[in-house]
Amino acid sequence: MVDTCLGRIGLVAIGRNEGERLRACLASVVHRVADVVYVDSGSTDGSVAMAQAMGVHVVNLDMRVPFTAARARNEGWRALLQVAPGLKFVQFVDGDCVVADGWLDQALFFLDQNPAYAVACGRRRERFPDSSVYNRLCDLEWNTPVGDAKACGGDALVRVSALQQVGGYRDDLIAGEEPELCVRLRQAGWRIRRLDAEMTLHDAAMTRFGQWWRRSKRAGHAFAQGAWLHGATPERHWVKETVSALGWGAVLPVLVLLLACLVHPAWLLLGCAYPLQVLRLRRLPGGLQRATFLVLGKFPEAMGALQFAWGRLWRTHSRLIEYK
């Protein structure tokens, strides 16, 4: 029996070939919210049948159109409102996440008490942070400060009226669609809040260096596209991140090589800037290991940013950069 308070919340889960992770995701919410919509993007592992057997409404994305998580979320919340037009809030969640006990109550209470806020998010944790360094890096990345925030991630409770006001997510973004949505929400006068509460348990299943590299490349693409969309003052959305990625990941290494080849090999000493940067960042949570990957990650981030710039130059759309 759905609580009358939680009856005002619907949930949208998105995924592809998540298998048992999707089952766990849906099981964590099907008896706690009024309606659940699962948006499937071409699964071949029986995810659709499993979701339907659990009483979940399923939307099958048209895979003839290039996939983006933004498009999946948009189709999900719009389908949800067709099923339950009176819903006031939508909880978005990725299909590889489990919603924590008590999260929906806390998030709903906050948004009820604070009508100026469009989004409430909490702490997303990695289920197996010790299974690989890459999973551990994800867990550290998601530990953002509690309080008013500029953005949320893929898991969040969102006010329907705010979502409708700004038109939802941008379908064409292959990454970074949630922070971009939050930019437009804040420009419309809404606020975003990170609560000091457990929200979701995520299973990154990231065990290989190549997965981490592609994920970092996708982040660089998101930085560049976000800066292109909202980089003007006063927002300056992801301008700093884009400049950092291109500076450390492209400009500096090219400059060092050119000076060493054309002027004198001693210019290779400029490369010492990288270990010095690692030493500077080692004070962050995660220590030397995280600092090393933060610096190393500038190279795939630069590749992603340049991929976006190349696409803009030739007016082509980037394809999804997947790491799983």
C-alpha positions in Angstrom: 0.0 0.0 0.0 1.5 3.3 -1.1 1.7 6.0 1.7 -0.7 8.9 0.9 2.2 11.3 1.3 4.4 9.3 -1.1 1.5 9.0 -3.5 2.4 12.4 -4.9 5.8 11.0 -6.1 6.4 9.1 -9.3 9.7 7.5 -10.3 11.6 7.3 -13.6 14.3 4.8 -14.0 16.4 4.5 -17.2 18.7 1.7 -18.3 20.0 -0.9 -20.7 21.0 -4.4 -20.0 21.3 -3.8 -16.2 19.9 -7.2 -15.4 19.8 -7.9 -11.6 20.9 -4.3 -10.9 17.7 -3.1 -12.5 15.6 -5.7 -10.5 17.2 -4.4 -7.3 16.5 -0.8 -8.4 12.8 -1.4 -9.1 12.3 -3.5 -6.0 13.6 -0.6 -3.9 10.7 1.7 -5.1 7.8 -0.2 -6.6 5.9 -0.4 -3.2 6.9 3.1 -2.1 5.7 5.4 -4.9 2.5 5.9 -6.8 3.8 4.9 -10.2 7.1 3.8 -11.8 8.2 4.2 -15.4 11.2 2.3 -16.7 12.7 3.7 -19.9 14.6 1.0 -21.8 17.2 1.8 -24.5 17.4 -1.5 -26.4 18.0 -4.1 -23.8 18.6 -7.7 -24.9 18.8 -9.3 -21.4 15.1 -9.5 -20.6 15.0 -6.2 -18.7 11.7 -5.1 -20.3 9.9 -8.3 -19.4 11.3 -8.3 -15.9 10.1 -4.7 -15.3 6.6 -5.4 -16.7 6.4 -8.5 -14.4 7.1 -6.2 -11.5 4.1 -4.0 -12.4 6.2 -1.2 -13.9 5.2 0.9 -16.9 7.8 0.5 -19.6 8.8 2.9 -22.4 10.9 1.5 -25.2 13.0 4.2 -26.7 13.1 4.4 -30.5 16.7 3.4 -31.1 16.6 4.7 -34.6 17.1 8.1 -32.9 20.6 8.5 -31.3 20.3 7.6 -27.6 21.0 10.1 -24.8 20.1 9.7 -21.2 18.5 13.2 -21.4 16.0 11.9 -24.1 15.3 8.8 -22.0 14.5 10.9 -18.9 12.3 13.3 -20.9 10.3 10.4 -22.4 10.1 8.9 -18.9 8.7 11.9 -17.0 6.2 12.7 -19.8 5.0 9.1 -19.9 4.7 9.2 -16.1 2.4 12.3 -16.2 0.2 10.6 -18.8 -0.2 7.7 -16.3 -0.6 9.9 -13.3 -1.2 13.6 -14.3 -1.6 14.7 -10.7 1.9 13.9 -9.6 3.8 16.8 -8.1 7.3 15.3 -7.9 9.4 12.9 -10.0 12.3 10.9 -8.6 14.9 10.2 -11.3 17.2 7.3 -10.8 19.6 5.3 -13.0 18.8 1.6 -13.4 22.0 0.6 -11.7 21.1 2.3 -8.5 19.0 1.3 -5.4 17.0 4.0 -3.6 17.9 4.2 0.0 15.3 3.7 2.7 13.9 6.9 4.0 15.2 9.1 1.1 11.9 9.8 -0.5 10.4 10.9 2.8 13.2 13.2 3.6 13.4 14.7 0.1 9.6 15.2 -0.1 9.5 16.8 3.3 12.2 19.3 2.3 10.5 20.3 -0.9 7.1 20.6 0.8 8.6 22.9 3.4 10.7 24.9 0.9 8.7 25.9 -2.2 11.5 27.9 -3.7 13.5 24.7 -4.4 13.0 22.7 -7.6 15.4 19.8 -6.8 16.5 17.9 -3.8 19.4 15.4 -4.0 21.4 13.5 -1.4 24.5 11.3 -1.1 25.0 8.8 -3.9 27.4 6.0 -2.8 29.2 3.4 -4.7 28.1 -0.1 -3.7 31.6 -1.7 -4.1 34.1 1.2 -3.6 36.9 -1.2 -2.8 36.5 -3.5 -5.8 38.6 -1.1 -8.0 40.3 2.2 -7.8 37.9 3.5 -10.4 34.8 2.7 -8.3 36.5 4.4 -5.4 37.1 7.5 -7.5 33.4 7.6 -8.3 32.5 7.4 -4.7 34.7 10.3 -3.8 33.5 12.3 -6.8 29.9 12.1 -5.6 30.6 13.4 -2.1 29.7 17.0 -2.9 29.1 19.7 -0.2 25.8 19.7 1.6 23.6 22.8 1.2 22.6 24.9 -1.7 24.1 23.6 -4.9 24.5 24.6 -8.5 23.7 21.2 -9.8 22.5 17.7 -9.1 23.4 14.3 -10.7 21.2 11.7 -12.4 19.5 10.8 -9.1 17.3 13.5 -7.7 13.7 14.4 -6.6 12.4 17.1 -9.0 9.4 19.3 -8.7 7.1 18.7 -11.7 6.0 22.3 -12.1 9.7 23.4 -12.3 10.5 20.7 -14.8 7.6 21.7 -17.0 8.5 25.4 -16.8 12.0 24.9 -18.3 10.9 22.1 -20.8 12.8 19.3 -19.2 16.3 18.1 -20.2 18.0 18.9 -23.5 17.6 15.8 -25.6 20.8 16.4 -27.6 23.3 16.4 -24.7 25.2 13.1 -24.5 26.4 13.9 -21.0 26.1 16.6 -18.3 22.3 17.0 -18.9 21.5 17.3 -15.2 23.8 20.3 -14.5 22.6 22.0 -17.7 19.0 21.5 -16.5 19.9 23.0 -13.2 21.4 26.1 -14.9 18.1 26.8 -16.6 16.2 26.1 -13.4 18.3 28.6 -11.5 18.0 31.1 -14.3 14.2 30.7 -13.9 14.5 31.6 -10.2 14.5 28.0 -8.7 17.1 26.6 -6.2 18.8 23.2 -5.8 19.6 21.6 -2.5 21.9 18.8 -1.5 20.6 17.2 1.7 22.7 15.5 4.3 20.9 12.2 3.6 21.6 8.8 2.0 19.9 8.8 -1.4 21.1 5.9 -3.7 23.5 3.1 -3.8 25.2 2.8 -7.2 27.0 0.0 -9.0 29.5 1.5 -11.4 31.0 -1.9 -12.3 34.1 -0.1 -13.5 37.1 -2.4 -13.2 39.2 -1.5 -16.3 41.4 1.5 -17.1 39.7 1.9 -20.5 36.3 2.3 -18.8 37.7 5.1 -16.6 39.3 6.7 -19.7 36.1 6.8 -21.7 34.1 8.1 -18.7 36.7 11.0 -18.3 36.5 11.7 -22.1 32.7 11.9 -21.8 33.2 14.4 -18.9 35.4 16.6 -21.1 32.8 16.6 -23.8 30.2 17.6 -21.2 32.4 20.4 -19.9 32.9 21.9 -23.4 29.3 21.6 -24.4 28.1 23.1 -21.1 30.6 26.0 -21.5 29.4 26.6 -25.1 25.7 26.7 -24.0 26.1 28.7 -20.7 29.7 29.9 -20.6 28.9 33.6 -20.8 28.9 35.7 -17.7 27.5 35.7 -15.1 26.9 31.9 -15.2 30.4 30.8 -16.6 29.0 27.2 -16.6 31.9 24.8 -16.8 34.3 27.3 -18.4 36.9 26.7 -15.7 36.7 23.0 -16.1 37.0 23.2 -19.9 40.0 25.6 -19.7 41.7 23.3 -17.2 41.1 20.2 -19.4 42.4 21.8 -22.5 45.3 23.6 -20.7 46.7 20.5 -19.0 45.5 17.9 -21.5 46.4 19.5 -24.8 48.1 22.9 -24.7 50.8 22.2 -22.2 52.0 18.9 -23.6 52.0 20.2 -27.2 53.9 23.3 -26.0 56.5 21.2 -24.2 57.1 19.0 -27.2 57.4 21.9 -29.6 59.8 23.9 -27.4 61.9 20.8 -26.8 62.1 19.9 -30.5 62.5 23.4 -31.9 64.4 25.3 -29.2 66.2 23.1 -26.7 65.5 19.7 -25.0 65.8 21.4 -21.6 62.2 22.6 -22.2 61.1 19.1 -21.3 61.5 20.2 -17.7 58.2 22.0 -18.1 56.7 18.5 -17.8 57.5 18.7 -14.1 54.4 20.7 -13.8 52.4 17.5 -13.8 54.0 15.8 -10.8 53.9 19.2 -9.0 50.2 19.4 -9.6 49.7 15.9 -8.3 51.6 16.9 -5.1 49.4 20.0 -4.8 46.2 18.1 -5.1 47.2 15.2 -2.7 45.6 17.1 0.1 42.1 16.4 -1.3 40.1 13.5 0.0 41.5 10.4 -1.6 45.1 11.5 -1.2 47.9 10.8 -3.7 46.0 8.2 -5.6 43.0 10.5 -6.4 45.4 13.4 -7.2 47.2 11.2 -9.7 44.0 10.3 -11.5 42.7 13.9 -11.4 45.8 15.0 -13.3 45.9 12.0 -15.6 42.2 12.6 -16.4 43.0 15.9 -18.1 44.2 14.0 -21.2 40.9 12.2 -21.9 38.9 15.2 -20.8 40.8 17.3 -23.4 40.0 14.7 -26.0 36.3 14.9 -25.2 36.4 18.7 -25.3 38.2 18.7 -28.7 35.7 16.1 -30.0 32.8 18.5 -29.1 34.7 21.4 -30.8 35.3 19.3 -33.9 31.6 18.4 -34.1 30.6 22.0 -33.8 33.0 23.0 -36.5 31.6 20.4 -38.9 28.1 20.6 -37.6 27.9 16.9 -36.7 26.3 15.4 -33.6 28.5 13.5 -31.2 27.6 9.9 -30.5 27.2 8.7 -26.9 30.5 7.9 -25.1 29.8 4.8 -23.1 32.0 3.3 -20.5 30.0 0.1 -19.6 
